Coordinates of C-alpha atoms in Angstrom, one line a residue:
M1 CA 6.0 -3.3 19.0
K2 CA 2.1 -3.0 19.1
L3 CA 0.7 -0.3 16.2
E4 CA -3.1 1.3 17.0
I5 CA -4.2 3.4 14.8
G6 CA -8.0 4.9 15.3
N7 CA -9.9 5.0 12.5
F8 CA -12.1 8.2 11.8
Q9 CA -14.1 7.9 8.2
V10 CA -14.1 11.2 6.6
K11 CA -17.8 11.5 4.9
D12 CA -17.3 15.2 3.3
V13 CA -14.9 18.4 4.1
V14 CA -15.5 22.1 5.0
F15 CA -15.4 25.8 6.0
G16 CA -16.7 26.4 8.5
E17 CA -16.7 28.7 12.3
K18 CA -14.9 26.4 13.6
T19 CA -11.6 23.4 12.9
M20 CA -13.4 20.4 14.8
F21 CA -14.4 16.7 13.3
D22 CA -18.3 15.7 14.2
N23 CA -20.7 12.8 13.0
G24 CA -18.4 12.4 10.4
I25 CA -17.9 16.5 9.2
L26 CA -14.5 17.9 9.2
S27 CA -14.7 21.2 8.9
I28 CA -12.1 24.0 8.9
N29 CA -11.4 27.6 10.4
K30 CA -10.0 28.3 7.0
E31 CA -8.4 31.4 8.0
E32 CA -6.9 30.3 11.5
A33 CA -5.9 27.5 9.1
M34 CA -4.4 29.5 6.9
A35 CA -2.0 31.4 9.9
F36 CA -1.4 28.5 10.9
I37 CA 0.2 27.1 7.8
K38 CA 1.2 30.5 6.5
E39 CA 3.8 30.2 10.7
D40 CA 6.1 29.4 7.9
E41 CA 7.4 32.8 7.5
H42 CA 8.9 31.0 3.2
I43 CA 5.1 30.7 1.9
I44 CA 4.5 34.1 0.9
D45 CA 1.1 33.0 -0.9
L46 CA -1.7 30.4 0.2
D47 CA -5.2 29.8 -0.1
I48 CA -6.1 26.3 0.7
V49 CA -9.6 24.7 -1.3
I50 CA -11.3 21.1 -0.4
A51 CA -10.4 19.1 -4.2
K52 CA -13.9 15.8 -3.5
P53 CA -14.4 12.8 -5.6
G54 CA -15.9 12.5 -9.1
E55 CA -15.6 16.9 -9.4
S56 CA -14.4 17.9 -12.8
T57 CA -11.4 18.9 -11.5
R58 CA -7.5 18.7 -12.1
I59 CA -4.7 19.5 -9.9
V60 CA -1.0 20.4 -11.0
P61 CA 1.6 20.7 -9.8
V62 CA 1.7 18.9 -6.8
K63 CA 4.4 17.8 -4.4
E64 CA 2.5 15.4 -1.8
A65 CA 0.5 13.8 0.7
V66 CA -0.3 13.7 3.5
E67 CA -2.9 11.6 5.4
P68 CA -4.2 13.9 9.3
R69 CA -2.8 11.5 11.7
I70 CA -2.0 12.8 16.0
R71 CA -0.2 10.8 18.5
L72 CA -2.5 10.6 21.9
D73 CA 0.6 11.2 23.7
G74 CA 2.4 14.2 22.4
R75 CA 4.9 12.3 20.0
P76 CA 4.8 13.9 16.6
V77 CA 3.6 12.8 13.5
F78 CA 6.2 12.4 11.4
P79 CA 9.7 12.6 14.4
G80 CA 12.0 14.5 13.2
V81 CA 10.2 17.4 11.4
T82 CA 6.6 17.6 12.7
G83 CA 9.4 17.8 16.4
D84 CA 12.1 16.1 17.8
V85 CA 13.0 12.9 17.0
E86 CA 11.7 10.0 18.4
A87 CA 10.9 6.3 18.8
V88 CA 7.6 5.5 16.6
G89 CA 5.8 2.8 15.8
N90 CA 4.5 1.6 19.3
G91 CA 1.7 3.5 20.8
R92 CA -2.9 4.9 19.8
V93 CA -2.3 7.2 16.3
H94 CA -5.5 8.4 15.9
A95 CA -6.4 8.9 12.0
L96 CA -8.5 10.9 9.7
K97 CA -9.6 8.1 6.8
G98 CA -10.9 8.6 3.0
C99 CA -9.1 12.6 3.6
S100 CA -5.1 13.8 2.7
V101 CA -3.6 17.3 2.4
L102 CA -2.4 17.8 -0.3
G103 CA 0.9 20.5 -1.2
V104 CA 0.1 22.4 -4.3
G105 CA 2.3 24.9 -6.2
M106 CA 0.6 28.6 -7.0
H107 CA 2.0 28.8 -9.8
Y108 CA 5.8 26.7 -10.1
G109 CA 6.1 22.9 -11.2
S110 CA 9.2 21.3 -11.1
F111 CA 10.4 17.4 -12.2
G112 CA 9.0 15.6 -9.3
D113 CA 6.0 17.1 -8.9
G114 CA 2.4 15.9 -10.9
L115 CA -1.3 15.8 -11.5
I116 CA -4.6 14.4 -10.2
D117 CA -7.9 14.1 -12.0
M118 CA -10.9 14.8 -9.0
G119 CA -12.9 13.2 -11.9
G120 CA -13.8 12.6 -15.6
E121 CA -11.5 9.6 -17.3
G122 CA -8.4 11.1 -15.9
A123 CA -9.4 10.2 -12.6
K124 CA -8.9 6.0 -12.9
Y125 CA -5.0 6.5 -13.4
T126 CA -4.4 7.9 -9.2
L127 CA -5.8 6.8 -5.9
F128 CA -5.6 10.5 -5.2
S129 CA -9.6 11.2 -7.1
E130 CA -10.9 8.4 -4.6
L131 CA -10.0 10.8 -1.9
I132 CA -11.8 14.3 -0.4
N133 CA -8.4 16.2 -0.6
I134 CA -7.8 19.4 1.6
C135 CA -5.2 21.0 -1.1
I136 CA -2.8 24.0 0.1
V137 CA -1.5 26.0 -2.9
A138 CA 1.2 28.3 -2.2
D139 CA 3.9 29.8 -3.6
T140 CA 7.0 29.8 -2.2
D141 CA 10.5 32.7 -1.4
E142 CA 13.0 29.5 -2.6
E143 CA 14.1 32.0 -4.9
F144 CA 17.2 29.9 -5.5
E145 CA 15.5 27.1 -7.0
R146 CA 11.9 28.7 -8.5
F147 CA 13.1 28.3 -12.6
E148 CA 15.3 24.9 -11.4
Q149 CA 13.3 21.7 -13.5
Q150 CA 14.7 19.4 -9.6
K151 CA 13.6 21.3 -6.1
K152 CA 13.4 20.5 -3.4
N153 CA 10.1 22.1 -2.5
R154 CA 10.4 21.9 1.3
A155 CA 8.6 24.6 2.5
I156 CA 5.0 23.3 0.6
R157 CA 5.8 20.1 1.8
W158 CA 6.5 20.5 5.9
A159 CA 3.5 23.1 5.6
S160 CA 1.3 19.6 4.1
H161 CA 3.1 17.8 7.4
R162 CA 2.4 20.3 9.5
F163 CA -1.4 21.0 8.4
A164 CA -1.9 16.9 8.5
E165 CA -1.2 17.1 12.1
Y166 CA -3.1 20.5 13.0
L167 CA -6.0 18.1 11.2
G168 CA -5.5 14.9 13.3
N169 CA -6.1 17.3 16.8
T170 CA -9.4 16.9 15.7
V171 CA -10.3 13.4 16.7
K172 CA -7.2 13.6 19.5
G173 CA -10.6 13.2 22.2
L174 CA -12.5 11.3 20.0
D175 CA -13.3 7.4 20.6
P176 CA -13.0 5.8 16.7
E177 CA -15.5 3.9 14.9
E178 CA -12.2 1.3 14.2
V179 CA -8.9 0.6 16.0
E180 CA -5.8 -1.4 13.4
T181 CA -3.9 -2.9 15.2
F182 CA -0.9 -3.6 13.5
E183 CA 1.4 -6.3 16.1
L184 CA 4.6 -8.5 15.5
E185 CA 6.0 -10.6 18.9
P186 CA 9.9 -10.9 18.0
I187 CA 11.5 -12.8 15.5
T188 CA 13.5 -15.2 18.5
K189 CA 10.0 -15.5 20.2
R190 CA 7.5 -16.6 18.0
S191 CA 6.0 -20.0 18.4
E192 CA 6.9 -23.1 16.3
E193 CA 3.8 -23.0 14.5
I194 CA 4.6 -19.7 13.4
N195 CA 8.4 -21.1 12.8
K196 CA 6.4 -23.5 10.4
L197 CA 5.4 -21.0 8.0
P198 CA 7.6 -19.9 5.2
S199 CA 9.0 -16.5 6.6
V200 CA 9.2 -13.5 4.2
V201 CA 11.0 -10.4 4.4
L202 CA 9.7 -7.0 2.4
V203 CA 12.5 -4.8 1.1
M204 CA 12.0 -1.4 -0.3
Q205 CA 13.9 1.4 -1.5
P206 CA 12.9 4.5 -0.6
Q207 CA 14.3 7.8 -3.8
S208 CA 18.0 8.5 -1.9
Q209 CA 20.2 9.3 -5.4
M210 CA 20.2 13.1 -4.4
E211 CA 23.5 13.5 -2.8
E212 CA 22.9 16.9 -2.3
L213 CA 20.4 16.7 0.7
G214 CA 16.8 17.8 0.6
Y215 CA 15.6 16.1 -2.5
N216 CA 15.1 12.4 -0.6
D217 CA 13.1 10.5 1.5
L218 CA 13.4 11.0 5.3
V219 CA 13.5 8.4 7.8
Y220 CA 13.5 9.7 11.3
G221 CA 14.1 13.7 9.5
W222 CA 17.1 11.7 8.2
D223 CA 18.0 12.0 4.1
M224 CA 19.0 8.4 3.3
N225 CA 20.9 9.5 0.9
K226 CA 23.2 8.3 3.8
Y227 CA 21.8 5.9 4.4
V228 CA 23.0 1.5 4.6
P229 CA 20.3 -0.5 5.0
S230 CA 18.7 -1.8 8.0
F231 CA 16.4 -3.7 9.3
M232 CA 13.2 -2.1 10.8
H233 CA 10.1 -2.9 11.9
P234 CA 7.2 -2.5 9.2
N235 CA 5.2 -0.9 12.6
E236 CA 7.9 1.9 12.2
V237 CA 7.0 2.5 8.1
L238 CA 3.1 2.5 8.7
D239 CA 3.4 4.9 11.7
G240 CA 5.3 7.9 10.9
A241 CA 9.1 7.1 10.5
L242 CA 9.3 7.8 6.7
I243 CA 8.5 10.9 5.1
S244 CA 7.9 10.8 0.4
G245 CA 11.0 13.9 -1.3
S246 CA 10.2 15.4 -4.2
F247 CA 13.0 13.9 -7.0
M248 CA 10.8 11.1 -8.2
P249 CA 8.5 11.4 -11.8
A250 CA 5.3 11.4 -10.3
S251 CA 4.3 8.1 -11.3
S252 CA 7.2 6.4 -9.5
K253 CA 7.0 8.5 -6.3
W254 CA 6.0 6.8 -3.0
S255 CA 3.6 9.9 -1.4
T256 CA 3.7 10.1 2.1
Y257 CA 0.1 8.8 2.4
D258 CA 1.8 6.2 0.6
F259 CA 4.1 4.9 3.5
Q260 CA 1.6 5.2 5.8
N261 CA -0.8 3.2 4.2
F262 CA 1.0 0.9 2.3
P263 CA -0.6 -1.8 1.3
T264 CA 2.1 -4.4 0.9
I265 CA 2.7 -4.3 4.5
K266 CA -0.8 -4.7 5.3
E267 CA -1.3 -7.7 3.3
L268 CA 1.7 -9.6 4.5
Y269 CA 0.6 -8.7 8.0
K270 CA -3.2 -10.0 7.0
E271 CA -1.3 -13.8 6.9
H272 CA 1.3 -13.7 9.3
G273 CA 0.7 -16.6 11.1
K274 CA -2.0 -18.2 8.3
S275 CA 0.5 -18.7 5.2
I276 CA 3.7 -16.8 5.8
N277 CA 6.0 -16.1 8.9
F278 CA 6.4 -12.1 8.3
L279 CA 10.2 -11.2 8.9
G280 CA 9.7 -7.3 9.0
I281 CA 11.2 -5.2 6.4
I282 CA 15.0 -4.2 5.5
M283 CA 14.8 -0.4 4.3
S284 CA 17.1 -0.5 1.7
N285 CA 18.5 2.2 -0.3
L286 CA 19.0 3.4 -4.1
N287 CA 22.8 4.7 -5.0
V288 CA 24.5 6.2 -7.6
S289 CA 27.5 4.3 -8.5
L290 CA 27.4 0.8 -9.1
E291 CA 30.1 -0.1 -5.9
Q292 CA 27.2 1.7 -4.5
K293 CA 24.5 -0.8 -6.0
K294 CA 26.5 -3.6 -5.3
R295 CA 27.6 -2.9 -1.3
S296 CA 23.5 -2.6 -0.1
A297 CA 22.3 -5.5 -2.3
I298 CA 25.1 -7.8 -0.6
F299 CA 24.1 -5.9 2.3
V300 CA 20.1 -6.7 1.7
A301 CA 21.2 -10.7 1.1
Q302 CA 22.9 -11.0 4.3
M303 CA 20.0 -9.7 6.4
A304 CA 17.9 -11.5 4.2
K305 CA 20.3 -15.6 5.0
S306 CA 20.4 -14.2 8.7
L307 CA 16.8 -13.4 9.5
G308 CA 15.8 -16.5 7.5
A309 CA 14.3 -15.6 4.9
D310 CA 12.5 -17.9 2.7
G311 CA 11.1 -15.4 -0.1
A312 CA 11.1 -11.8 -0.4
I313 CA 9.0 -9.4 -2.0
V314 CA 11.4 -6.2 -3.2
T315 CA 10.1 -3.4 -4.1
E316 CA 11.7 0.5 -5.4
E317 CA 10.5 4.2 -6.2
G318 CA 11.5 4.7 -9.1
Y319 CA 13.2 3.8 -12.8
G320 CA 15.6 3.9 -14.2
N321 CA 18.7 4.5 -12.9
P322 CA 16.9 2.6 -10.2
D323 CA 16.3 -0.7 -11.5
A324 CA 20.5 -1.6 -11.5
D325 CA 19.8 -1.6 -7.5
Y326 CA 16.7 -3.1 -8.0
I327 CA 17.3 -6.3 -9.8
L328 CA 21.3 -6.5 -8.7
C329 CA 19.0 -6.4 -5.2
L330 CA 16.7 -9.3 -6.5
A331 CA 19.9 -11.0 -8.0
A332 CA 21.7 -11.0 -4.8
L333 CA 18.8 -12.6 -2.7
E334 CA 18.2 -15.5 -5.2
D335 CA 21.7 -16.3 -5.1
V336 CA 21.5 -16.6 -1.2
G337 CA 18.2 -19.3 -1.5
V338 CA 15.8 -16.8 -0.6
K339 CA 12.7 -17.0 -3.4
T340 CA 11.9 -13.4 -4.7
V341 CA 9.2 -11.4 -6.3
G342 CA 9.4 -7.5 -7.3
I343 CA 7.0 -5.1 -7.6
S344 CA 8.1 -2.2 -9.4
N345 CA 6.7 0.7 -13.0
E346 CA 8.6 -0.6 -16.2
C347 CA 10.0 1.8 -19.3
T348 CA 9.0 1.1 -22.3
G349 CA 8.4 3.8 -24.8
R350 CA 5.2 5.4 -25.4
D351 CA 4.9 1.9 -28.1
G352 CA 5.5 0.3 -25.2
A353 CA 8.5 -1.7 -27.2
S354 CA 11.5 -1.4 -24.9
Q355 CA 13.3 -2.5 -22.4
P356 CA 11.5 -2.5 -19.7
L357 CA 14.0 -2.5 -17.0
V358 CA 16.7 -0.7 -17.4
T359 CA 19.3 -4.0 -16.2
L360 CA 17.5 -7.3 -15.6
D361 CA 19.4 -9.9 -14.9
E362 CA 18.1 -14.2 -15.7
K363 CA 17.4 -15.0 -11.5
A364 CA 14.7 -12.1 -11.5
N365 CA 11.8 -14.4 -13.8
A366 CA 8.8 -13.5 -10.8
L367 CA 8.7 -9.3 -11.0
V368 CA 5.3 -7.7 -10.9
S369 CA 4.2 -4.8 -13.0
T370 CA 2.5 -1.8 -11.9
G371 CA 1.8 -0.2 -15.8
N372 CA 4.0 1.9 -18.0
V373 CA 5.1 5.5 -17.3
S374 CA 5.5 6.7 -20.8
Q375 CA 2.2 5.2 -21.3
L376 CA 0.5 8.9 -23.3
I377 CA -2.9 9.5 -21.8
E378 CA -4.5 12.3 -23.5
L379 CA -7.5 14.4 -21.5
P380 CA -10.1 16.5 -22.3
P381 CA -10.7 20.0 -20.0
A382 CA -11.8 20.3 -16.3
D383 CA -13.8 23.1 -15.3
K384 CA -11.5 23.7 -13.3
V385 CA -7.5 24.1 -12.2
I386 CA -6.4 23.6 -9.2
G387 CA -2.4 25.4 -8.9
E388 CA -1.8 26.2 -12.4
L389 CA -2.3 24.1 -15.6
E390 CA 0.5 25.4 -17.6
A391 CA 3.5 24.3 -15.2
L392 CA 2.9 20.9 -16.6
A393 CA 4.2 21.9 -20.1
R394 CA 6.5 24.8 -19.4
D395 CA 8.4 23.9 -15.9
G396 CA 9.9 20.2 -16.2
L397 CA 7.0 18.2 -15.4
S398 CA 8.5 14.7 -16.1
G399 CA 5.5 13.3 -19.1
G400 CA 5.2 17.2 -19.9
W401 CA 6.3 19.5 -22.2
A402 CA 6.4 22.5 -24.2
Y403 CA 6.6 21.8 -27.1
D404 CA 6.7 17.8 -28.9
E405 CA 7.1 18.5 -33.0
I406 CA 4.9 15.1 -33.4
L407 CA 2.3 15.6 -30.9
G408 CA 1.8 18.9 -30.1
A409 CA 2.1 21.6 -26.6
S410 CA 1.5 19.3 -23.4
V411 CA -1.2 21.7 -22.4
R412 CA -3.3 23.0 -25.4
E413 CA -5.8 26.9 -25.7
D414 CA -8.6 24.7 -25.1
G415 CA -7.6 23.2 -22.0
S416 CA -7.1 19.5 -23.1
I417 CA -3.8 17.6 -22.3
I418 CA -2.0 15.1 -24.0
M419 CA 0.7 13.7 -21.6
E420 CA 3.4 11.1 -20.0
N421 CA 2.3 8.9 -17.4
N422 CA 5.2 9.5 -15.6
A423 CA 3.4 12.8 -14.5
M424 CA 0.0 11.8 -13.0
F425 CA 0.9 11.5 -9.1
C426 CA 1.9 8.6 -7.6
G427 CA -0.3 6.9 -10.4
D428 CA 1.8 4.3 -10.2
R429 CA 0.6 2.5 -6.7
I430 CA 3.6 0.5 -6.3
A431 CA 2.9 1.0 -2.7
G432 CA 1.0 -2.0 -3.5
W433 CA -2.9 -1.2 -4.4
S434 CA -2.9 -0.7 -8.5
T435 CA -6.0 -1.9 -10.5
K436 CA -4.4 -2.7 -13.0
T437 CA -4.6 -6.0 -14.8
M438 CA -2.1 -6.7 -17.9
K439 CA -4.2 -8.2 -21.7
E440 CA -3.1 -10.7 -23.8
F441 CA -3.3 -9.6 -28.0

């Protein structure tokens, strides 16, 4: 499979008379764009707001992030979501780089929603402060979940995917500034030189724990609660096969933007044929019962061994209950002779003194931490809020609270905030582009 991603660097995003891309400027006809988004009758109130790096702007509650793209042959960018189920991972797509479409609640947030600061001290906590964000700020008629802490957020999330494809159309007929090519030879057809290198597989554990459908990550539009571990080509992940869900605390989340640009996959590609033989991806899942967790670990270990993997990288979306799947998988791989490294965040409590993962195993002896979800973050007021700041305290966002007897409310009268890292949108960057480092005291 050969995937080509033609990249167009976005220098600025503005509202204008015509939706178009020219000389690095993405111009959006706001009236036409809003009419397109409101074709979904469940969106009852809407605004589109542009947020740029360095601004004193706070965005909350953020539900989804998507990179604008278009597929040149007419297939949907996100099969099973923005169009029919079609195979992806091959052919040419065009991408608008340096920007994202954000799905933002106009009023109501939920457990899996997060916060982004575009400037100041808060900007360092999330990748999305570095992008120009085109914010769909919407309210919906999904009354059945309006006051639920856990929301599916379907209308706003689907609007983000559709609008990202809509904007991608601006570069469909243009020549890209650069083309990234991702191609792996079939495993049994590789050269002797490549086969002599250590063989490595990436094991991904997207969020799939909610037994009621609609909250979990999707693969080709299919709820991953119904999924069992399978072998996937890495191009499928980079090319829209996976869609983010709405379940996990925001800092632990893989947004759809993360899947589209997954840095760990790209780094493995860079080393393929040089220091490693990159076999591909075992796409696993995260489960509810212990029996399910054990079964998935068995599947993963069997596939890795059968593929001839010498080493594996395992990464989980989330923490807490998913830690059991994560550690069981690491141990099962080690048991069949596959040397394994894990990438995850940790939950060591606000004081940093608690056990970092819910369960541990001596075989899991090579772990990469991307940060503590419980770290307290205190930030001054922002000049502008996109969405509704009170959602951080009122609506059960993981990391925010209405009142704490020691710390008070997450949102203070002057607009300053205190929260756990949990609420920073994709803040732990578990996909592989974390800027965090360890410091010894």
